[in-house]
Coordinates of C-alpha atoms and ligand atoms in Angstrom, one line a residue:
X1 CA -18.9 25.4 11.1
X2 CA -15.7 23.6 11.6
X3 CA -15.6 22.1 15.1
X4 CA -12.9 23.1 17.5
X5 CA -10.0 21.3 18.7
X6 CA -10.1 20.1 22.1
X7 CA -6.6 20.3 23.7
X8 CA -7.3 20.7 27.3
X9 CA -8.3 16.8 26.9
X10 CA -5.5 13.8 27.9
X11 CA -5.4 11.6 24.8
X12 CA -5.0 7.9 24.7
X13 CA -3.6 8.3 21.0
X14 CA -2.6 10.7 18.4
X15 CA -2.8 9.4 14.8
X16 CA -0.5 12.0 12.3
X17 CA -2.1 11.7 8.9
X18 CA -5.5 11.5 7.3
X19 CA -4.1 7.8 5.1
X20 CA -5.4 4.5 5.3
X21 CA -2.8 3.8 7.8
X22 CA -4.2 6.0 10.5
X23 CA -7.9 5.1 9.5
X24 CA -7.2 1.2 10.2
X25 CA -5.5 1.8 13.3
X26 CA -7.9 4.3 15.1
X27 CA -11.1 2.2 14.2
X28 CA -9.4 -0.8 15.4
X29 CA -7.5 0.4 18.8
X30 CA -11.7 2.2 19.0
X31 CA -13.1 -1.2 18.1
X32 CA -11.1 -3.2 21.2
X33 CA -11.4 -0.2 23.7
X34 CA -14.5 2.3 22.6
X35 CA -13.3 4.4 26.0
X36 CA -10.2 5.4 24.2
X37 CA -9.5 8.6 24.1
X38 CA -8.4 9.1 20.4
X39 CA -7.6 11.9 17.9
X40 CA -6.9 12.1 14.1
X41 CA -4.8 15.5 12.8
X42 CA -3.9 15.8 9.0
X43 CA -2.4 18.6 7.3
X44 CA -4.3 19.3 4.1
X45 CA -8.1 19.7 4.2
X46 CA -9.2 16.8 3.7
X47 CA -8.4 13.0 4.6
X48 CA -7.1 10.5 2.1
X49 CA -5.5 13.2 -0.3
X50 CA -1.9 11.8 -0.3
X51 CA -1.0 8.5 -1.6
X52 CA -3.4 6.9 0.0
X53 CA -6.2 8.9 -2.6
X54 CA -7.7 6.2 -5.8
X55 CA -5.6 8.0 -8.6
X56 CA -2.1 8.1 -6.3
X57 CA -1.9 4.5 -6.2
X58 CA -2.2 1.4 -8.5
X59 CA -5.3 -0.2 -6.1
X60 CA -4.2 -3.1 -6.0
X61 CA -5.5 -5.7 -3.3
X62 CA -2.0 -7.4 -3.0
X63 CA -1.9 -10.5 -2.5
X64 CA 0.8 -12.1 -4.9
X65 CA -1.5 -13.7 -6.8
X66 CA 0.4 -11.8 -10.1
X67 CA 2.8 -10.0 -8.2
X68 CA 5.8 -12.0 -9.9
X69 CA 8.5 -10.4 -7.3
X70 CA 6.9 -12.3 -4.6
X71 CA 7.9 -15.7 -6.1
X72 CA 12.2 -15.0 -7.0
X73 CA 13.6 -18.3 -8.8
X74 CA 16.5 -19.8 -7.1
X75 CA 19.1 -21.0 -8.0
X76 CA 18.3 -24.6 -8.5
X77 CA 15.6 -22.8 -11.1
X78 CA 12.5 -23.9 -8.5
X79 CA 10.7 -21.0 -7.5
X80 CA 9.9 -19.8 -3.6
X81 CA 6.7 -19.0 -2.5
X82 CA 7.3 -18.1 1.1
X83 CA 7.0 -14.8 0.2
X84 CA 3.7 -14.7 -1.2
X85 CA 2.4 -17.0 1.6
X86 CA 3.0 -14.2 3.6
X87 CA 1.5 -11.6 1.6
X88 CA -1.4 -13.3 0.4
X89 CA -2.6 -14.2 4.2
X90 CA -2.1 -10.1 5.3
X91 CA -4.2 -9.0 2.4
X92 CA -7.2 -12.0 3.7
X93 CA -6.4 -10.4 7.3
X94 CA -7.7 -7.4 5.4
X95 CA -10.4 -8.0 4.0
X96 CA -11.8 -9.9 7.3
X97 CA -11.7 -6.8 8.8
X98 CA -13.2 -5.1 6.0
X99 CA -16.1 -7.7 6.1
X100 CA -16.5 -7.2 10.6
X101 CA -17.4 -3.3 9.6
X102 CA -20.0 -4.8 7.0
X103 CA -21.4 -7.8 8.9
X104 CA -21.8 -5.3 11.7
X105 CA -23.8 -2.7 9.5
X106 CA -20.8 0.0 9.5
X107 CA -20.5 -0.6 6.1
X108 CA -23.2 -0.4 3.5
X109 CA -21.6 -0.8 0.3
X110 CA -18.4 -2.8 0.1
X111 CA -18.6 -2.4 -3.4
X112 CA -18.2 1.7 -3.5
X113 CA -14.6 0.5 -2.1
X114 CA -13.5 -3.2 -3.2
X115 CA -14.3 -5.4 -6.5
X116 CA -13.6 -8.4 -7.8
X117 CA -10.8 -8.0 -11.1
X118 CA -9.1 -11.2 -11.9
X119 CA -5.2 -11.0 -10.9
X120 CA -3.2 -12.0 -14.4
X121 CA 0.7 -12.6 -14.4
X122 CA 1.8 -12.7 -18.2
X123 CA 5.6 -12.8 -19.6
X124 CA 7.3 -13.2 -23.0
X125 CA 10.2 -15.2 -24.3
X126 CA 11.2 -19.2 -23.8
X127 CA 13.1 -18.1 -19.8
X128 CA 10.3 -15.9 -18.4
X129 CA 7.8 -18.4 -19.7
X130 CA 9.2 -21.5 -18.2
X131 CA 9.6 -19.8 -15.0
X132 CA 5.6 -18.7 -15.0
X133 CA 5.2 -22.8 -15.6
X134 CA 7.7 -23.4 -12.4
X135 CA 5.7 -20.9 -10.4
X136 CA 2.4 -22.3 -11.5
X137 CA 3.1 -25.5 -10.5
X138 CA 4.7 -24.2 -6.9
X139 CA 1.2 -22.4 -6.5
X140 CA -0.6 -25.5 -7.4
X141 CA 0.7 -27.1 -4.9
X142 CA -0.8 -25.2 -2.1
X143 CA -4.2 -24.3 -1.0
X144 CA -4.1 -20.3 -1.0
X145 CA -3.3 -20.1 -4.9
X146 CA -4.7 -23.9 -5.9
X147 CA -7.0 -22.1 -7.6
X148 CA -4.2 -20.9 -10.3
X149 CA -4.9 -21.0 -14.2
X150 CA -1.7 -21.9 -16.4
X151 CA -1.7 -21.2 -20.3
X152 CA 0.7 -21.2 -23.0
X153 CA -2.5 -20.8 -25.4
X154 CA -2.8 -17.3 -26.9
X155 CA -6.6 -18.3 -27.6
X156 CA -7.0 -18.4 -24.3
X157 CA -5.4 -15.5 -24.0
X158 CA -6.8 -13.7 -26.0
X159 CA -10.5 -14.5 -23.7
X160 CA -8.7 -13.2 -20.6
X161 CA -7.2 -10.3 -21.8
X162 CA -8.1 -9.3 -25.0
X163 CA -6.2 -5.9 -25.9
X164 CA -2.8 -7.8 -24.8
X165 CA -3.3 -10.7 -27.2
X166 CA -4.6 -8.9 -29.8
X167 CA -2.1 -8.9 -33.2
X168 CA 0.0 -11.7 -31.7
X169 CA -0.1 -15.4 -32.7
X170 CA 1.5 -18.4 -31.4
X171 CA 4.4 -17.6 -32.4
X172 CA 5.3 -15.7 -30.5
X173 CA 6.5 -17.5 -27.0
X174 CA 4.4 -16.4 -23.8
X175 CA 3.1 -18.0 -20.9
X176 CA 0.0 -16.7 -18.8
X177 CA -1.3 -17.7 -14.9
X178 CA -4.9 -16.7 -14.1
X179 CA -6.4 -16.5 -10.2
X180 CA -9.8 -15.3 -10.3
X181 CA -10.7 -14.3 -7.3
X182 CA -8.3 -10.5 -7.4
X183 CA -9.4 -7.6 -5.8
X184 CA -9.8 -4.0 -7.0
X185 CA -9.7 -2.0 -3.9
X186 CA -9.9 2.0 -4.3
X187 CA -8.3 2.7 -0.7
X188 CA -9.1 6.3 -1.3
X189 CA -13.1 6.2 -0.5
X190 CA -11.9 2.9 2.3
X191 CA -10.2 5.5 4.0
X192 CA -12.8 8.2 3.9
X193 CA -15.7 5.2 4.9
X194 CA -13.1 4.5 8.1
X195 CA -12.6 7.6 8.9
X196 CA -16.9 8.4 8.5
X197 CA -17.1 5.4 10.7
X198 CA -14.7 6.9 13.3
X199 CA -16.2 10.6 13.3
X200 CA -20.0 9.7 13.7
X201 CA -20.0 6.2 15.1
X202 CA -16.7 6.2 17.4
X203 CA -17.2 10.2 18.9
X204 CA -13.7 10.0 17.3
X205 CA -12.3 13.7 16.1
X206 CA -10.9 14.4 12.7
X207 CA -9.4 17.5 12.4
X208 CA -7.9 18.5 9.0
X209 CA -5.7 22.0 8.2
X210 CA -3.9 20.7 11.0
X211 CA 0.1 20.0 10.7
X212 CA 2.0 18.7 13.5
X213 CA 5.1 19.9 13.7
X214 CA 6.8 18.3 16.8
X215 CA 6.5 15.2 18.9
X216 CA 8.0 16.4 22.8
X217 CA 8.7 14.4 26.0
X218 CA 5.6 15.7 28.3
X219 CA 6.5 15.6 31.9
X220 CA 2.9 14.9 32.8
X221 CA 2.2 11.7 30.4
X222 CA 4.2 10.7 27.7
X223 CA 4.1 13.2 24.8
X224 CA 3.1 16.4 23.6
X225 CA 1.7 17.0 20.2
X226 CA 3.0 20.5 19.1
X227 CA 0.1 21.2 16.1
X228 CA 0.1 24.4 13.8
X229 CA -3.6 25.3 12.5
X230 CA -2.8 25.7 9.1
X231 CA -5.8 28.1 8.1
X232 CA -5.6 30.2 11.2
X233 CA -2.2 29.7 12.4
X234 CA -3.0 29.3 15.3
X235 CA -0.5 26.4 17.2
X236 CA -1.9 24.3 20.2
X237 CA 0.2 22.0 22.2
X238 CA -2.0 18.9 23.1
X239 CA -1.0 15.4 25.7
X240 CA -1.1 12.3 24.5
X241 CA -0.4 8.6 26.4
X242 CA 0.8 7.0 22.8
X243 CA 1.3 8.9 19.4
X244 CA 1.2 7.2 16.2
X245 CA 2.8 9.0 13.2
X246 CA 1.6 7.9 9.9
X247 CA 2.5 10.8 7.6
X248 CA 2.7 8.9 4.8
X249 CA 6.9 9.6 3.3
X250 CA 6.8 12.5 5.6
X251 CA 7.2 10.3 8.8
X252 CA 10.7 10.3 8.3
X253 CA 10.9 14.3 9.1
X254 CA 8.9 13.3 11.9
X255 CA 11.0 10.9 13.3
X256 CA 13.4 12.7 13.0
X257 CA 12.2 15.2 15.2
X258 CA 11.4 12.7 18.1
X259 CA 14.1 12.1 21.0
X260 CA 14.0 8.4 21.0
X261 CA 17.1 6.5 20.0
X262 CA 15.5 3.2 17.7
X263 CA 15.0 6.5 15.2
X264 CA 18.8 6.5 14.7
X265 CA 20.2 5.9 11.0
X266 CA 16.8 5.9 8.9
X267 CA 17.3 8.0 6.2
X268 CA 14.6 8.2 3.1
X269 CA 14.5 8.5 -0.9
X270 CA 12.0 9.7 -2.5
X271 CA 10.1 7.5 -5.8
X272 CA 7.5 9.5 -7.5
X273 CA 4.6 7.3 -9.8
X274 CA 3.0 7.9 -13.2
X275 CA 0.8 6.1 -15.0
X276 CA -1.0 6.1 -18.5
X277 CA -4.6 6.8 -18.3
X278 CA -6.6 5.5 -21.2
X279 CA -9.5 8.2 -22.2
X280 CA -10.9 5.8 -25.3
X281 CA -14.3 4.6 -23.6
X282 CA -14.4 1.7 -26.1
X283 CA -10.7 0.7 -25.5
X284 CA -11.4 0.7 -21.4
X285 CA -14.5 -1.6 -22.1
X286 CA -12.5 -4.4 -23.6
X287 CA -9.9 -5.0 -20.8
X288 CA -11.6 -6.7 -17.0
X289 CA -8.2 -7.3 -15.1
X290 CA -5.2 -6.8 -13.6
X291 CA -2.1 -8.1 -15.7
X292 CA 1.3 -8.0 -13.7
X293 CA 4.6 -9.1 -16.2
X294 CA 7.9 -8.4 -15.4
X295 CA 10.5 -6.1 -14.0
X296 CA 13.8 -5.5 -16.1
X297 CA 16.6 -7.6 -13.9
X298 CA 18.0 -4.6 -11.6
X299 CA 14.8 -2.7 -11.8
X300 CA 12.9 -2.4 -8.4
X301 CA 9.9 -4.2 -7.3
X302 CA 7.9 -1.6 -7.4
X303 CA 8.4 -0.7 -11.5
X304 CA 7.1 -4.1 -12.4
X305 CA 4.5 -3.0 -15.3
X306 CA 1.2 -3.5 -14.8
X307 CA -2.0 -2.9 -17.4
X308 CA -5.1 -2.5 -14.9
X309 CA -8.8 -1.8 -14.9
X310 CA -9.8 0.3 -12.0
X311 CA -12.9 1.5 -10.8
X312 CA -13.0 4.9 -9.4
X313 CA -15.7 7.7 -8.7
X314 CA -18.0 4.9 -10.0
X315 CA -16.2 4.7 -13.1
X316 CA -14.6 1.9 -15.1
X317 CA -11.2 2.8 -15.7
X318 CA -7.4 2.0 -17.7
X319 CA -4.5 2.5 -16.8
X320 CA -0.5 1.3 -17.0
X321 CA 2.7 1.8 -15.6
X322 CA 4.2 2.6 -13.3
X323 CA 6.9 5.5 -14.8
X324 CA 9.2 6.6 -12.3
X325 CA 9.4 10.5 -11.8
X326 CA 12.3 11.5 -9.2
X327 CA 10.9 14.9 -6.9
X328 CA 13.0 15.7 -3.4
X329 CA 9.5 16.1 -2.5
X330 CA 8.1 13.4 0.7
X331 CA 5.0 13.6 -0.6
X332 CA 2.9 15.2 -3.6
X333 CA 2.0 18.4 -1.1
X334 CA 5.4 18.8 0.4
X335 CA 8.5 20.7 -0.4
X336 CA 11.0 20.5 -2.6
X337 CA 13.6 20.1 1.1
X338 CA 12.3 17.5 2.3
X339 CA 15.3 15.7 0.7
X340 CA 17.4 17.8 1.4
X341 CA 15.7 18.3 5.6
X342 CA 16.0 14.2 6.2
X343 CA 19.8 14.2 5.3
X344 CA 21.6 14.2 9.2
X345 CA 24.6 13.2 10.9
X346 CA 23.4 10.0 11.7
X347 CA 22.1 9.0 8.3
X348 CA 24.6 10.5 5.8
X349 CA 27.1 7.5 5.9
X350 CA 24.0 4.8 5.3
X351 CA 22.3 7.6 2.5
X352 CA 25.8 7.5 0.7
X353 CA 26.2 3.5 1.5
X354 CA 22.6 3.1 -0.3
X355 CA 23.3 5.5 -3.1
X356 CA 26.5 3.6 -3.8
X357 CA 24.9 0.2 -3.9
X358 CA 21.8 1.3 -6.1
X359 CA 23.5 2.7 -8.8
X360 CA 21.6 0.9 -11.2
X361 CA 18.6 1.8 -9.3
X362 CA 19.9 5.6 -10.1
X363 CA 20.3 4.2 -13.9
X364 CA 17.2 2.9 -14.0
X365 CA 15.3 6.8 -12.3
X366 CA 17.8 8.5 -14.6
X367 CA 16.1 6.6 -18.1
X368 CA 12.4 6.9 -16.4
X369 CA 12.7 10.9 -15.4
X370 CA 14.0 11.7 -19.4
X371 CA 11.3 9.5 -21.3
X372 CA 8.8 12.1 -23.3
X373 CA 5.1 10.9 -23.7
X374 CA 6.0 8.7 -27.2
X375 CA 8.6 6.7 -25.0
X376 CA 5.7 6.0 -22.8
X377 CA 3.4 4.4 -25.0
X378 CA 6.6 2.6 -26.4
X379 CA 6.6 0.4 -23.4
X380 CA 2.9 0.6 -23.1
X381 CA 3.1 -1.0 -26.6
X382 CA 5.3 -3.9 -25.4
X383 CA 1.4 -4.8 -23.8
X384 CA -0.7 -3.6 -25.7
X385 CA 0.3 -3.2 -29.3
X386 CA -2.0 -1.3 -31.2
X387 CA -2.4 1.5 -28.5
X388 CA -2.8 5.0 -29.6
X389 CA -0.8 8.0 -28.3
X390 CA -4.0 10.1 -28.1
X391 CA -6.2 7.4 -26.3
X392 CA -3.6 8.0 -23.5
X393 CA -2.7 10.8 -20.9
X394 CA 0.1 11.0 -18.6
X395 CA -1.2 10.9 -14.8
X396 CA 0.9 12.0 -11.2
X397 CA 0.7 9.4 -9.0
X398 CA 1.7 9.1 -5.0
X399 CA 5.0 9.7 -3.5
X400 CA 6.6 6.7 -2.3
X401 CA 9.4 7.5 0.3
X402 CA 11.7 4.3 0.0
X403 CA 13.6 2.8 3.5
X404 CA 17.1 3.5 4.1
X405 CA 18.8 2.1 7.0
X406 CA 22.1 1.0 8.3
X407 CA 24.4 -2.1 7.3
X408 CA 26.9 -3.4 8.7
X409 CA 28.8 -4.2 5.5
X410 CA 27.3 -1.7 3.2
X411 CA 27.2 1.1 5.4
X412 CA 23.3 1.3 4.0
X413 CA 21.0 -0.7 2.0
X414 CA 17.5 1.0 0.6
X415 CA 14.3 -1.5 1.6
X416 CA 11.8 -1.8 -0.4
X417 CA 8.8 -3.0 2.4
X418 CA 8.1 -1.9 5.1
X419 CA 8.4 -0.9 9.1
X420 CA 7.4 -0.1 12.6
X421 CA 9.9 2.0 14.3
X422 CA 9.1 2.0 17.8
X423 CA 10.1 3.8 21.0
X424 CA 11.2 0.8 23.7
X425 CA 7.3 1.2 25.6
X426 CA 5.8 1.6 22.3
X427 CA 4.4 4.7 23.3
X428 CA 5.4 6.4 20.0
X429 CA 5.3 4.6 16.7
X430 CA 6.0 5.4 13.2
X431 CA 5.1 3.5 10.1
X432 CA 8.4 4.1 7.5
X433 CA 8.1 2.7 4.0
X434 CA 5.0 2.1 1.4
X435 CA 5.2 -1.4 -0.1
X436 CA 3.2 -3.6 -0.2
X437 CA 1.1 -0.7 1.3
X438 CA -2.5 -0.3 1.9
X439 CA -3.4 -4.0 1.1
X440 CA -1.7 -5.0 4.6
X441 CA -3.1 -1.6 6.2
X442 CA -4.6 -4.3 9.2
X443 CA -1.6 -6.7 9.4
X444 CA 0.9 -3.7 10.0
X445 CA -1.6 -1.9 12.3
X446 CA -2.0 -4.5 14.8
X447 CA 2.2 -4.6 15.0
X448 CA 2.0 -1.3 15.6
X449 CA -1.3 -2.3 18.5
X450 CA 0.7 -5.2 19.6
X451 CA 3.4 -2.4 20.5
X452 CA 1.5 0.3 21.5
X453 CA -1.8 -1.1 23.5
X454 CA 0.0 -5.2 24.2
X455 CA -2.5 -4.7 27.4
X456 CA -5.3 -4.2 25.3
X457 CA -4.3 -7.5 23.1
X458 CA -3.8 -10.1 25.6
X459 CA -6.9 -9.4 27.9
X460 CA -10.0 -11.1 27.9
X461 CA -12.3 -9.5 26.0
X462 CA -9.8 -8.0 23.4
X463 CA -9.2 -11.8 22.8
X464 CA -12.6 -12.3 22.2
X465 CA -13.4 -9.5 19.6
X466 CA -10.0 -9.7 17.8
X467 CA -11.3 -13.4 17.1
X468 CA -14.6 -12.4 15.9
X469 CA -12.8 -9.2 13.5
X470 CA -10.0 -11.1 12.8
X471 CA -9.8 -15.1 12.9
X472 CA -6.5 -15.4 10.6
X473 CA -4.1 -13.5 13.4
X474 CA -2.0 -14.6 15.4
X475 CA -3.6 -18.1 14.2
X476 CA -2.2 -20.9 12.7
X477 CA -3.6 -20.7 9.0
X478 CA -5.3 -24.2 7.9
X479 CA -6.4 -24.8 4.5
X480 CA -10.2 -25.9 6.3
X481 CA -9.9 -22.0 8.1
X482 CA -8.6 -20.5 4.8
X483 CA -11.7 -21.7 2.9
X484 CA -14.3 -20.8 5.1
X485 CA -12.9 -17.5 5.9
X486 CA -12.7 -17.2 2.1
X487 CA -15.9 -17.5 1.4
X488 CA -17.2 -15.4 4.5
X489 CA -15.7 -12.4 2.7
X490 CA -16.6 -13.4 -0.6
X491 CA -20.4 -12.9 0.7
X492 CA -19.5 -9.8 3.1
X493 CA -17.4 -7.7 0.2
X494 CA -19.9 -9.0 -2.1
X495 CA -16.9 -9.9 -4.5
Ligands
FAD1 C1 2.9 4.9 -6.9 C2 2.1 4.2 -5.6 C3 1.2 2.4 -6.5 C4 0.8 2.3 -5.0 N1 0.1 0.9 -5.6 C5 -0.5 0.9 -4.5 C6 -1.4 -0.8 -4.7 O1 -1.7 -0.8 -5.9 N2 -1.6 -1.3 -3.7 C7 -1.0 -1.4 -2.7 O2 -1.8 -1.7 -1.5 N3 -0.6 -0.3 -1.9 C8 0.1 0.5 -3.1 N4 0.5 1.7 -3.1 C9 1.0 1.9 -1.4 C10 -0.3 2.9 -0.9 O3 -0.3 4.1 -2.0 C11 1.0 3.2 0.5 O4 1.3 2.6 1.5 C12 -0.1 4.0 1.6 O5 -1.7 4.9 1.2 C13 -0.1 4.7 2.4 O6 -0.7 4.6 3.3 P1 -0.4 6.1 5.0 O7 -1.9 6.5 5.5 O8 0.7 5.5 5.0 O9 0.1 7.4 3.8 P2 -0.8 8.2 3.2 O10 -2.0 8.5 2.2 O11 -0.2 9.3 2.4 O12 -1.1 9.6 4.1 C14 -0.4 10.4 5.4 C15 -1.4 11.6 5.2 O13 -0.5 12.4 6.4 C16 -0.7 13.2 6.3 N5 0.4 14.1 7.3 C17 2.1 14.2 6.3 N6 2.7 15.3 7.6 C18 1.4 15.6 8.4 C19 1.9 17.0 9.1 N7 3.6 16.6 9.9 N8 1.2 16.5 10.0 C20 -0.2 16.2 9.9 N9 -0.4 15.6 8.7 C21 0.4 15.0 7.7 C22 -0.2 14.2 4.6 O14 -1.1 14.8 4.3 C23 -1.3 12.5 4.2 O15 -2.6 13.1 4.3 C24 1.0 3.2 -4.1 C25 1.5 3.8 -3.6 C26 2.3 4.4 -4.9 C27 3.0 6.1 -4.7

């Protein structure tokens, strides 16, 4: 029997959405202050079914070890690794949180959600190979990346990623780099485990089939959350001091209903993802790597093609993509009217400005949408020359809603990262955007906590717990601290 939702309780925090963000925020909050009354509501019949589901994302532990978009080339030819350092630290903070859960006995088998799969970058042509070498040299100088290897040698590449290197000779100009400690993460499994811990160890209810329809200011405490039980059609009004909108792509639609001025001017543009998934076991076995190449000159960063080993439902898989699709829905299980509904008076000008200044993105999307199976196979063959059409099938991944916001000069701009929008007092927080995504959930949710519950973070108990749980959070990172922590999480997560 499903438990009944408690409506006469005044909650401290209601998390909207059963994805990795709500799971992470709710669990960190409960660990820091177990007496908080927290409620999670999800509109689908189970958690982790949208972007956080294993097949709906690429499962990369984004730590800038292989993604070239975090290392732009400057005009003088040097490669900037500033953004890469930031992303790398954020993933290490996530690993620390998961390690803490293992060490506390809350997670038994980390291998159910995280595995070591080496991360590679691979490029062709002289200009790209020279860029990769410049990046390698910059990486070598920094302790976060100094284990990087670089090669232009085809035999070395054959040992790193044989499928890509086969049928190629030393005549072809190519270069590759490798960092052994890369991670493959099943964010879907992880999310389910986090909710399980919340329900069984922290007495935190997770209610599915419950759709949040609106969030209104409340005369008594801060917010009234209007919920609809999608099975019984019953409506509930529940009060909470804090609300976190972690509704993935649909966060924007909910934020637009909340009466706070900070929401003004935000819009969203949905881009769906698609993968080619290998169905030939003999081929899958020959690749044990994540191999990221370079996106086209005007293509968005999330279009970077990659050939990835995945571990899903206890099975090794091989996936290539992403290809972009267009759907006006903001969630995979969303409505065809989502995009239309999101266009309002206050974001019309930013939306038009962003559209006008991103015509190459529109061109890229039109090209992607018009691709058939043969065209996609041709893209795959740029990586793996011998790929056979009959071995690969197309699978639809999750929806990303890219942020559009006001811009002084261009009217509106399209942003590929994530952003936490909050009311002045932090009682309502909302996460927009989807990159780098699940990998940095701990870092992003700590920024939500800083806005919503600063008193917990500055309390002596809170500080002590945080030092134990996230030793790299808000600390000046040193080589020594990083190396000690890297070893610790390697052991805890069995990497
Ligand atoms: C194609 C693709 C590839 C990606 N690859 C990677 C990767 O390799 N590495 C990485 O780290 N990240 C990746 N990401 C990003 C990552 O998947 C997301 O950032 C992350 O899963 C978002 O988690 P979330 O909790 O915010 O949203 P979601 O997992 O989408 O969860 C939101 C939940 O809210 C629910 N919901 C929505 N509206 C309501 C409502 N009104 N009431 C109640 N519930 C509601 C939804 O049903 C859903 O379950 C990728 C994403 C995509 C689409």
